[in-house]
Short mmCIF file of N, CA and C and ligand atoms in Angstrom, two decimals:
data_model
loop_
_atom_site.label_atom_id
_atom_site.label_comp_id
_atom_site.label_asym_id
_atom_site.label_seq_id
_atom_site.Cartn_x
_atom_site.Cartn_y
_atom_site.Cartn_z
N MET A 1 -55.50 25.17 -45.90
CA MET A 1 -55.05 25.14 -47.36
C MET A 1 -54.42 23.73 -47.61
N ILE A 2 -54.83 23.26 -48.74
CA ILE A 2 -54.43 21.89 -49.15
C ILE A 2 -53.03 21.97 -49.87
N LYS A 3 -52.22 20.94 -49.64
CA LYS A 3 -50.93 20.93 -50.29
C LYS A 3 -50.96 20.46 -51.72
N GLU A 4 -50.05 21.03 -52.57
CA GLU A 4 -50.04 20.72 -53.99
C GLU A 4 -49.92 19.27 -54.34
N GLU A 5 -49.08 18.58 -53.55
CA GLU A 5 -48.92 17.08 -53.87
C GLU A 5 -50.20 16.34 -53.64
N LEU A 6 -51.05 16.79 -52.72
CA LEU A 6 -52.28 16.15 -52.41
C LEU A 6 -53.31 16.53 -53.56
N VAL A 7 -53.27 17.79 -53.98
CA VAL A 7 -54.19 18.21 -55.10
C VAL A 7 -53.86 17.37 -56.34
N LYS A 8 -52.56 17.18 -56.57
CA LYS A 8 -52.16 16.32 -57.78
C LYS A 8 -52.70 14.94 -57.63
N ALA A 9 -52.57 14.37 -56.42
CA ALA A 9 -53.08 12.99 -56.22
C ALA A 9 -54.59 12.91 -56.32
N LEU A 10 -55.31 13.94 -55.80
CA LEU A 10 -56.74 14.00 -55.91
C LEU A 10 -57.20 14.08 -57.36
N ASN A 11 -56.45 14.90 -58.12
CA ASN A 11 -56.77 15.02 -59.55
C ASN A 11 -56.57 13.72 -60.29
N GLU A 12 -55.51 12.99 -59.95
CA GLU A 12 -55.29 11.64 -60.54
C GLU A 12 -56.43 10.77 -60.23
N GLN A 13 -56.93 10.87 -58.99
CA GLN A 13 -58.08 10.00 -58.58
C GLN A 13 -59.38 10.42 -59.32
N ILE A 14 -59.54 11.71 -59.56
CA ILE A 14 -60.69 12.14 -60.35
C ILE A 14 -60.66 11.50 -61.75
N THR A 15 -59.45 11.50 -62.36
CA THR A 15 -59.32 10.79 -63.65
C THR A 15 -59.63 9.35 -63.53
N ALA A 16 -59.18 8.73 -62.47
CA ALA A 16 -59.41 7.26 -62.26
C ALA A 16 -60.86 6.98 -62.10
N GLU A 17 -61.59 7.83 -61.38
CA GLU A 17 -63.03 7.63 -61.14
C GLU A 17 -63.78 7.77 -62.44
N LEU A 18 -63.38 8.79 -63.28
CA LEU A 18 -64.08 8.99 -64.58
C LEU A 18 -63.76 7.79 -65.55
N TRP A 19 -62.58 7.26 -65.41
CA TRP A 19 -62.26 6.10 -66.23
C TRP A 19 -63.13 4.92 -65.75
N SER A 20 -63.26 4.76 -64.42
CA SER A 20 -64.09 3.70 -63.83
C SER A 20 -65.61 3.90 -64.38
N SER A 21 -66.03 5.11 -64.38
CA SER A 21 -67.43 5.40 -64.81
C SER A 21 -67.56 4.96 -66.25
N ASN A 22 -66.55 5.28 -67.12
CA ASN A 22 -66.62 4.87 -68.52
C ASN A 22 -66.57 3.34 -68.68
N LEU A 23 -65.76 2.69 -67.81
CA LEU A 23 -65.62 1.27 -67.84
C LEU A 23 -67.00 0.61 -67.59
N TYR A 24 -67.68 1.08 -66.55
CA TYR A 24 -68.97 0.51 -66.21
C TYR A 24 -70.05 0.83 -67.24
N LEU A 25 -69.93 1.99 -67.83
CA LEU A 25 -70.90 2.37 -68.89
C LEU A 25 -70.69 1.40 -70.08
N ALA A 26 -69.43 1.13 -70.44
CA ALA A 26 -69.12 0.22 -71.50
C ALA A 26 -69.65 -1.17 -71.23
N MET A 27 -69.54 -1.58 -69.92
CA MET A 27 -70.01 -2.90 -69.50
C MET A 27 -71.56 -2.90 -69.60
N SER A 28 -72.17 -1.75 -69.21
CA SER A 28 -73.60 -1.65 -69.26
C SER A 28 -74.13 -1.82 -70.78
N PHE A 29 -73.53 -1.07 -71.68
CA PHE A 29 -73.83 -1.18 -73.11
C PHE A 29 -73.67 -2.65 -73.59
N TYR A 30 -72.58 -3.24 -73.19
CA TYR A 30 -72.25 -4.59 -73.58
C TYR A 30 -73.37 -5.56 -73.10
N MET A 31 -73.75 -5.43 -71.84
CA MET A 31 -74.79 -6.35 -71.30
C MET A 31 -76.13 -6.09 -71.92
N ALA A 32 -76.46 -4.78 -72.17
CA ALA A 32 -77.74 -4.51 -72.78
C ALA A 32 -77.81 -5.14 -74.18
N ASN A 33 -76.67 -5.06 -74.88
CA ASN A 33 -76.56 -5.64 -76.20
C ASN A 33 -76.74 -7.20 -76.18
N LYS A 34 -76.35 -7.81 -75.07
CA LYS A 34 -76.51 -9.25 -74.92
C LYS A 34 -77.88 -9.61 -74.38
N GLY A 35 -78.72 -8.65 -74.13
CA GLY A 35 -80.07 -8.94 -73.70
C GLY A 35 -80.24 -9.03 -72.16
N PHE A 36 -79.26 -8.64 -71.45
CA PHE A 36 -79.35 -8.65 -69.96
C PHE A 36 -79.58 -7.24 -69.50
N GLY A 37 -80.91 -6.84 -69.63
CA GLY A 37 -81.27 -5.43 -69.33
C GLY A 37 -81.10 -5.11 -67.81
N GLY A 38 -81.33 -6.04 -66.95
CA GLY A 38 -81.21 -5.81 -65.51
C GLY A 38 -79.76 -5.54 -65.12
N MET A 39 -78.86 -6.37 -65.61
CA MET A 39 -77.44 -6.20 -65.35
C MET A 39 -76.96 -4.90 -65.93
N ALA A 40 -77.45 -4.61 -67.13
CA ALA A 40 -77.08 -3.30 -67.79
C ALA A 40 -77.51 -2.12 -66.91
N ALA A 41 -78.70 -2.19 -66.33
CA ALA A 41 -79.22 -1.11 -65.46
C ALA A 41 -78.36 -1.00 -64.24
N TRP A 42 -77.98 -2.14 -63.65
CA TRP A 42 -77.14 -2.17 -62.46
C TRP A 42 -75.80 -1.49 -62.74
N LEU A 43 -75.22 -1.86 -63.88
CA LEU A 43 -73.93 -1.29 -64.27
C LEU A 43 -73.96 0.17 -64.61
N LYS A 44 -75.11 0.58 -65.13
CA LYS A 44 -75.23 2.06 -65.42
C LYS A 44 -75.31 2.87 -64.15
N LYS A 45 -76.02 2.31 -63.13
CA LYS A 45 -76.03 2.96 -61.80
C LYS A 45 -74.61 3.00 -61.17
N GLN A 46 -73.86 1.92 -61.39
CA GLN A 46 -72.48 1.87 -60.95
C GLN A 46 -71.67 3.00 -61.62
N ALA A 47 -71.85 3.17 -62.92
CA ALA A 47 -71.18 4.19 -63.72
C ALA A 47 -71.50 5.58 -63.14
N ALA A 48 -72.79 5.78 -62.79
CA ALA A 48 -73.21 7.11 -62.22
C ALA A 48 -72.55 7.36 -60.86
N GLU A 49 -72.41 6.27 -60.10
CA GLU A 49 -71.81 6.37 -58.76
C GLU A 49 -70.33 6.80 -58.89
N GLU A 50 -69.67 6.26 -59.87
CA GLU A 50 -68.21 6.59 -60.04
C GLU A 50 -68.10 8.07 -60.51
N TRP A 51 -68.99 8.50 -61.37
CA TRP A 51 -69.02 9.92 -61.81
C TRP A 51 -69.21 10.81 -60.62
N GLU A 52 -70.16 10.37 -59.69
CA GLU A 52 -70.40 11.14 -58.48
C GLU A 52 -69.15 11.19 -57.60
N HIS A 53 -68.38 10.07 -57.52
CA HIS A 53 -67.17 10.09 -56.72
C HIS A 53 -66.20 11.11 -57.25
N ALA A 54 -66.08 11.20 -58.56
CA ALA A 54 -65.20 12.26 -59.21
C ALA A 54 -65.63 13.61 -58.73
N ASN A 55 -66.94 13.87 -58.70
CA ASN A 55 -67.46 15.18 -58.31
C ASN A 55 -67.21 15.44 -56.81
N MET A 56 -67.36 14.40 -55.97
CA MET A 56 -67.07 14.54 -54.54
C MET A 56 -65.67 14.90 -54.30
N LEU A 57 -64.73 14.27 -55.02
CA LEU A 57 -63.27 14.58 -54.88
C LEU A 57 -63.01 16.06 -55.34
N ALA A 58 -63.64 16.42 -56.44
CA ALA A 58 -63.50 17.83 -56.99
C ALA A 58 -63.98 18.81 -55.96
N ASN A 59 -65.18 18.57 -55.39
CA ASN A 59 -65.78 19.49 -54.43
C ASN A 59 -64.89 19.66 -53.19
N TRP A 60 -64.33 18.54 -52.77
CA TRP A 60 -63.47 18.61 -51.60
C TRP A 60 -62.21 19.45 -51.91
N THR A 61 -61.64 19.21 -53.11
CA THR A 61 -60.41 19.97 -53.51
C THR A 61 -60.72 21.45 -53.52
N ILE A 62 -61.91 21.81 -54.04
CA ILE A 62 -62.32 23.25 -54.09
C ILE A 62 -62.48 23.81 -52.71
N LYS A 63 -63.19 23.06 -51.86
CA LYS A 63 -63.46 23.47 -50.47
C LYS A 63 -62.17 23.77 -49.73
N ARG A 64 -61.08 23.04 -50.05
CA ARG A 64 -59.86 23.21 -49.35
C ARG A 64 -58.89 24.13 -50.08
N GLY A 65 -59.34 24.81 -51.10
CA GLY A 65 -58.52 25.84 -51.76
C GLY A 65 -57.71 25.31 -52.92
N GLY A 66 -57.99 24.13 -53.37
CA GLY A 66 -57.19 23.54 -54.50
C GLY A 66 -57.99 23.66 -55.79
N LYS A 67 -57.29 23.32 -56.92
CA LYS A 67 -57.97 23.42 -58.23
C LYS A 67 -58.11 22.05 -58.86
N PRO A 68 -59.41 21.57 -58.90
CA PRO A 68 -59.63 20.26 -59.54
C PRO A 68 -59.51 20.41 -61.05
N GLU A 69 -59.08 19.31 -61.70
CA GLU A 69 -59.03 19.32 -63.18
C GLU A 69 -59.45 18.01 -63.72
N VAL A 70 -59.99 18.11 -64.95
CA VAL A 70 -60.37 16.89 -65.67
C VAL A 70 -59.27 16.65 -66.74
N ASP A 71 -58.64 15.53 -66.64
CA ASP A 71 -57.58 15.18 -67.54
C ASP A 71 -58.10 14.20 -68.66
N LYS A 72 -57.19 13.83 -69.50
CA LYS A 72 -57.55 12.92 -70.56
C LYS A 72 -57.98 11.55 -69.94
N ILE A 73 -59.10 10.98 -70.45
CA ILE A 73 -59.52 9.70 -69.94
C ILE A 73 -59.16 8.64 -70.97
N ASP A 74 -58.39 7.67 -70.62
CA ASP A 74 -58.01 6.58 -71.54
C ASP A 74 -59.21 5.77 -72.06
N VAL A 75 -58.97 5.12 -73.15
CA VAL A 75 -60.04 4.22 -73.65
C VAL A 75 -60.29 3.06 -72.74
N VAL A 76 -61.50 2.55 -72.76
CA VAL A 76 -61.90 1.42 -71.91
C VAL A 76 -62.15 0.22 -72.83
N PRO A 77 -62.07 -0.98 -72.35
CA PRO A 77 -62.41 -2.13 -73.16
C PRO A 77 -63.92 -2.14 -73.50
N ASN A 78 -64.28 -2.82 -74.52
CA ASN A 78 -65.78 -2.84 -74.94
C ASN A 78 -66.29 -4.30 -75.06
N ASP A 79 -65.40 -5.28 -74.72
CA ASP A 79 -65.82 -6.66 -74.75
C ASP A 79 -65.43 -7.31 -73.41
N PHE A 80 -66.38 -8.04 -72.81
CA PHE A 80 -66.17 -8.52 -71.43
C PHE A 80 -66.44 -9.94 -71.20
N GLY A 81 -66.90 -10.68 -72.20
CA GLY A 81 -67.20 -12.09 -71.99
C GLY A 81 -68.57 -12.42 -71.43
N THR A 82 -68.65 -13.51 -70.72
CA THR A 82 -69.90 -13.99 -70.12
C THR A 82 -70.31 -13.13 -68.95
N PRO A 83 -71.61 -13.15 -68.51
CA PRO A 83 -71.98 -12.40 -67.31
C PRO A 83 -71.06 -12.65 -66.12
N LEU A 84 -70.68 -13.93 -65.92
CA LEU A 84 -69.80 -14.24 -64.83
C LEU A 84 -68.42 -13.50 -64.99
N GLU A 85 -67.92 -13.52 -66.21
CA GLU A 85 -66.68 -12.86 -66.44
C GLU A 85 -66.76 -11.33 -66.28
N VAL A 86 -67.90 -10.79 -66.65
CA VAL A 86 -68.17 -9.32 -66.49
C VAL A 86 -68.03 -8.99 -64.98
N PHE A 87 -68.75 -9.75 -64.13
CA PHE A 87 -68.79 -9.38 -62.72
C PHE A 87 -67.50 -9.73 -61.99
N LYS A 88 -66.74 -10.70 -62.54
CA LYS A 88 -65.39 -10.95 -61.98
C LYS A 88 -64.50 -9.76 -62.26
N GLN A 89 -64.69 -9.19 -63.42
CA GLN A 89 -63.92 -7.96 -63.76
C GLN A 89 -64.34 -6.77 -62.90
N VAL A 90 -65.66 -6.67 -62.61
CA VAL A 90 -66.14 -5.62 -61.71
C VAL A 90 -65.42 -5.77 -60.36
N TYR A 91 -65.42 -7.05 -59.85
CA TYR A 91 -64.74 -7.28 -58.53
C TYR A 91 -63.25 -6.90 -58.58
N GLU A 92 -62.55 -7.35 -59.63
CA GLU A 92 -61.14 -7.09 -59.79
C GLU A 92 -60.89 -5.57 -59.89
N HIS A 93 -61.79 -4.91 -60.57
CA HIS A 93 -61.62 -3.45 -60.74
C HIS A 93 -61.81 -2.71 -59.40
N GLU A 94 -62.83 -3.17 -58.66
CA GLU A 94 -63.05 -2.54 -57.32
C GLU A 94 -61.85 -2.75 -56.40
N CYS A 95 -61.20 -3.95 -56.47
CA CYS A 95 -60.03 -4.18 -55.65
C CYS A 95 -58.90 -3.20 -56.06
N ARG A 96 -58.77 -2.92 -57.35
CA ARG A 96 -57.78 -2.00 -57.84
C ARG A 96 -58.08 -0.58 -57.35
N VAL A 97 -59.34 -0.21 -57.37
CA VAL A 97 -59.77 1.12 -56.91
C VAL A 97 -59.40 1.24 -55.37
N SER A 98 -59.66 0.13 -54.68
CA SER A 98 -59.32 0.20 -53.25
C SER A 98 -57.89 0.48 -52.96
N ARG A 99 -57.01 -0.09 -53.80
CA ARG A 99 -55.58 0.19 -53.62
C ARG A 99 -55.29 1.65 -53.95
N LEU A 100 -55.90 2.18 -55.02
CA LEU A 100 -55.71 3.64 -55.38
C LEU A 100 -56.15 4.49 -54.21
N ILE A 101 -57.26 4.20 -53.58
CA ILE A 101 -57.79 5.00 -52.46
C ILE A 101 -56.83 4.90 -51.24
N ASP A 102 -56.34 3.68 -50.98
CA ASP A 102 -55.36 3.54 -49.95
C ASP A 102 -54.13 4.38 -50.15
N ASN A 103 -53.66 4.41 -51.42
CA ASN A 103 -52.50 5.25 -51.75
C ASN A 103 -52.76 6.71 -51.53
N LEU A 104 -54.03 7.08 -51.86
CA LEU A 104 -54.39 8.52 -51.69
C LEU A 104 -54.38 8.87 -50.20
N VAL A 105 -54.84 7.98 -49.31
CA VAL A 105 -54.81 8.18 -47.87
C VAL A 105 -53.33 8.34 -47.48
N ASP A 106 -52.45 7.58 -48.05
CA ASP A 106 -51.01 7.64 -47.69
C ASP A 106 -50.48 9.01 -48.08
N VAL A 107 -50.90 9.56 -49.21
CA VAL A 107 -50.45 10.94 -49.62
C VAL A 107 -50.92 11.97 -48.65
N ALA A 108 -52.25 11.85 -48.25
CA ALA A 108 -52.76 12.77 -47.27
C ALA A 108 -52.10 12.68 -45.94
N SER A 109 -51.75 11.46 -45.58
CA SER A 109 -51.09 11.19 -44.34
C SER A 109 -49.65 11.78 -44.38
N ALA A 110 -48.89 11.60 -45.46
CA ALA A 110 -47.56 12.14 -45.64
C ALA A 110 -47.61 13.68 -45.62
N ALA A 111 -48.72 14.28 -46.08
CA ALA A 111 -48.91 15.74 -46.11
C ALA A 111 -49.38 16.22 -44.73
N LYS A 112 -49.63 15.30 -43.81
CA LYS A 112 -50.12 15.59 -42.47
C LYS A 112 -51.46 16.36 -42.57
N ASP A 113 -52.24 16.05 -43.57
CA ASP A 113 -53.52 16.69 -43.81
C ASP A 113 -54.65 15.83 -43.16
N LYS A 114 -54.90 16.20 -41.90
CA LYS A 114 -55.91 15.40 -41.15
C LYS A 114 -57.29 15.47 -41.71
N ALA A 115 -57.67 16.65 -42.16
CA ALA A 115 -59.03 16.86 -42.65
C ALA A 115 -59.24 16.03 -43.91
N SER A 116 -58.25 16.00 -44.82
CA SER A 116 -58.36 15.21 -46.00
C SER A 116 -58.36 13.71 -45.71
N GLN A 117 -57.55 13.31 -44.74
CA GLN A 117 -57.60 11.92 -44.32
C GLN A 117 -59.02 11.55 -43.83
N ASP A 118 -59.58 12.38 -43.02
CA ASP A 118 -60.92 12.17 -42.55
C ASP A 118 -61.91 12.04 -43.65
N PHE A 119 -61.78 12.93 -44.63
CA PHE A 119 -62.67 12.85 -45.82
C PHE A 119 -62.51 11.56 -46.58
N LEU A 120 -61.22 11.16 -46.69
CA LEU A 120 -60.96 9.94 -47.58
C LEU A 120 -61.32 8.67 -46.85
N TRP A 121 -61.45 8.66 -45.51
CA TRP A 121 -61.82 7.41 -44.86
C TRP A 121 -63.22 6.97 -45.36
N GLY A 122 -64.05 7.94 -45.78
CA GLY A 122 -65.39 7.63 -46.27
C GLY A 122 -65.24 6.76 -47.56
N PHE A 123 -64.24 7.08 -48.37
CA PHE A 123 -63.97 6.33 -49.60
C PHE A 123 -63.41 4.92 -49.26
N VAL A 124 -62.60 4.88 -48.23
CA VAL A 124 -62.05 3.57 -47.79
C VAL A 124 -63.21 2.63 -47.37
N ARG A 125 -64.13 3.21 -46.60
CA ARG A 125 -65.29 2.36 -46.14
C ARG A 125 -66.16 2.03 -47.37
N GLU A 126 -66.36 2.91 -48.22
CA GLU A 126 -67.16 2.64 -49.49
C GLU A 126 -66.55 1.48 -50.23
N GLN A 127 -65.23 1.41 -50.29
CA GLN A 127 -64.59 0.34 -51.07
C GLN A 127 -64.82 -1.01 -50.42
N VAL A 128 -64.94 -1.07 -49.08
CA VAL A 128 -65.23 -2.34 -48.42
C VAL A 128 -66.58 -2.86 -48.94
N GLU A 129 -67.53 -1.90 -48.98
CA GLU A 129 -68.89 -2.28 -49.51
C GLU A 129 -68.86 -2.71 -51.01
N GLU A 130 -68.12 -1.93 -51.82
CA GLU A 130 -67.97 -2.24 -53.24
C GLU A 130 -67.47 -3.60 -53.51
N GLU A 131 -66.35 -3.96 -52.77
CA GLU A 131 -65.76 -5.29 -52.99
C GLU A 131 -66.74 -6.36 -52.54
N GLU A 132 -67.44 -6.14 -51.42
CA GLU A 132 -68.36 -7.18 -50.90
C GLU A 132 -69.55 -7.37 -51.88
N THR A 133 -70.05 -6.27 -52.36
CA THR A 133 -71.20 -6.28 -53.33
C THR A 133 -70.83 -7.06 -54.62
N ALA A 134 -69.64 -6.68 -55.16
CA ALA A 134 -69.22 -7.34 -56.44
C ALA A 134 -68.95 -8.81 -56.19
N GLN A 135 -68.28 -9.17 -55.11
CA GLN A 135 -68.02 -10.56 -54.80
C GLN A 135 -69.33 -11.32 -54.60
N GLY A 136 -70.30 -10.68 -53.99
CA GLY A 136 -71.60 -11.28 -53.76
C GLY A 136 -72.30 -11.60 -55.07
N ILE A 137 -72.20 -10.75 -56.05
CA ILE A 137 -72.86 -10.98 -57.35
C ILE A 137 -72.11 -12.14 -58.07
N VAL A 138 -70.74 -12.13 -58.04
CA VAL A 138 -70.00 -13.26 -58.59
C VAL A 138 -70.37 -14.59 -57.98
N ASP A 139 -70.56 -14.61 -56.68
CA ASP A 139 -70.93 -15.87 -55.98
C ASP A 139 -72.33 -16.30 -56.45
N MET A 140 -73.21 -15.32 -56.54
CA MET A 140 -74.64 -15.55 -56.95
C MET A 140 -74.70 -16.19 -58.34
N ILE A 141 -73.92 -15.65 -59.26
CA ILE A 141 -73.91 -16.13 -60.61
C ILE A 141 -73.27 -17.53 -60.72
N GLU A 142 -72.24 -17.73 -59.90
CA GLU A 142 -71.58 -19.11 -59.93
C GLU A 142 -72.54 -20.15 -59.37
N LYS A 143 -73.29 -19.77 -58.32
CA LYS A 143 -74.23 -20.75 -57.71
C LYS A 143 -75.40 -20.99 -58.67
N ALA A 144 -75.93 -19.95 -59.31
CA ALA A 144 -77.14 -20.04 -60.12
C ALA A 144 -76.87 -20.79 -61.43
N GLY A 145 -75.67 -20.64 -61.96
CA GLY A 145 -75.36 -21.26 -63.25
C GLY A 145 -76.19 -20.65 -64.40
N GLU A 146 -76.05 -21.16 -65.59
CA GLU A 146 -76.67 -20.63 -66.81
C GLU A 146 -78.15 -20.41 -66.66
N ALA A 147 -78.83 -21.41 -66.11
CA ALA A 147 -80.33 -21.39 -65.99
C ALA A 147 -80.79 -20.26 -65.07
N GLY A 148 -80.00 -19.91 -64.08
CA GLY A 148 -80.44 -18.89 -63.08
C GLY A 148 -80.10 -17.45 -63.53
N LEU A 149 -79.41 -17.29 -64.64
CA LEU A 149 -79.00 -15.94 -65.06
C LEU A 149 -80.09 -14.94 -65.22
N TYR A 150 -81.21 -15.42 -65.74
CA TYR A 150 -82.30 -14.46 -66.01
C TYR A 150 -82.97 -13.98 -64.76
N HIS A 151 -82.92 -14.86 -63.73
CA HIS A 151 -83.44 -14.46 -62.36
C HIS A 151 -82.52 -13.39 -61.76
N ILE A 152 -81.23 -13.64 -61.86
CA ILE A 152 -80.26 -12.68 -61.32
C ILE A 152 -80.37 -11.35 -62.08
N ASP A 153 -80.56 -11.46 -63.40
CA ASP A 153 -80.72 -10.24 -64.22
C ASP A 153 -81.89 -9.38 -63.70
N GLU A 154 -83.00 -10.08 -63.41
CA GLU A 154 -84.16 -9.34 -62.89
C GLU A 154 -83.85 -8.70 -61.54
N LYS A 155 -83.16 -9.47 -60.68
CA LYS A 155 -82.82 -9.02 -59.32
C LYS A 155 -81.94 -7.75 -59.43
N LEU A 156 -80.91 -7.81 -60.27
CA LEU A 156 -79.99 -6.68 -60.35
C LEU A 156 -80.63 -5.45 -61.01
N GLY A 157 -81.68 -5.71 -61.79
CA GLY A 157 -82.39 -4.60 -62.39
C GLY A 157 -83.20 -3.79 -61.39
N GLN A 158 -83.34 -4.35 -60.17
CA GLN A 158 -84.11 -3.64 -59.12
C GLN A 158 -83.23 -2.69 -58.30
N ARG A 159 -81.95 -2.59 -58.58
CA ARG A 159 -81.05 -1.72 -57.84
C ARG A 159 -81.62 -0.31 -57.84
N LYS A 160 -81.65 0.29 -56.67
CA LYS A 160 -82.13 1.65 -56.49
C LYS A 160 -81.10 2.69 -56.95
MG1 LIG B 201 -65.43 5.03 -57.05
#
């Protein structure tokens, strides 16, 4: 049986994941509107991934006897600047998410909930990948400069 304080923290993370999903969807719309269809497609897949994270957290909560909830999702920004600025914001956001996940592990640890800690380590590992991927795209855009943007757009559009 899962402890109430951990259910509360998991529910807060569900809200955070849904907010992340909306953020990336807004970025996707923004980039599509600017004519960067590949980057828009990449960001839409990122949005779907965050939505899936919310579901994984909810499924875990249910499995352990807790009640997941969907709370109010705050508004997201709708203007993000240049492609470089967009992906710098993706990187910064993923670093923020990593800190939230770390805090969630701390709550599971304080609750002495080993099973939930084990489940959450998957998210900790996922964040290492997320930060690396976002940083990699920022580096790529910085190296390519203005002229290389359309090549990068094509490359990001190939995300599975
Ligand atoms: Mg996530």
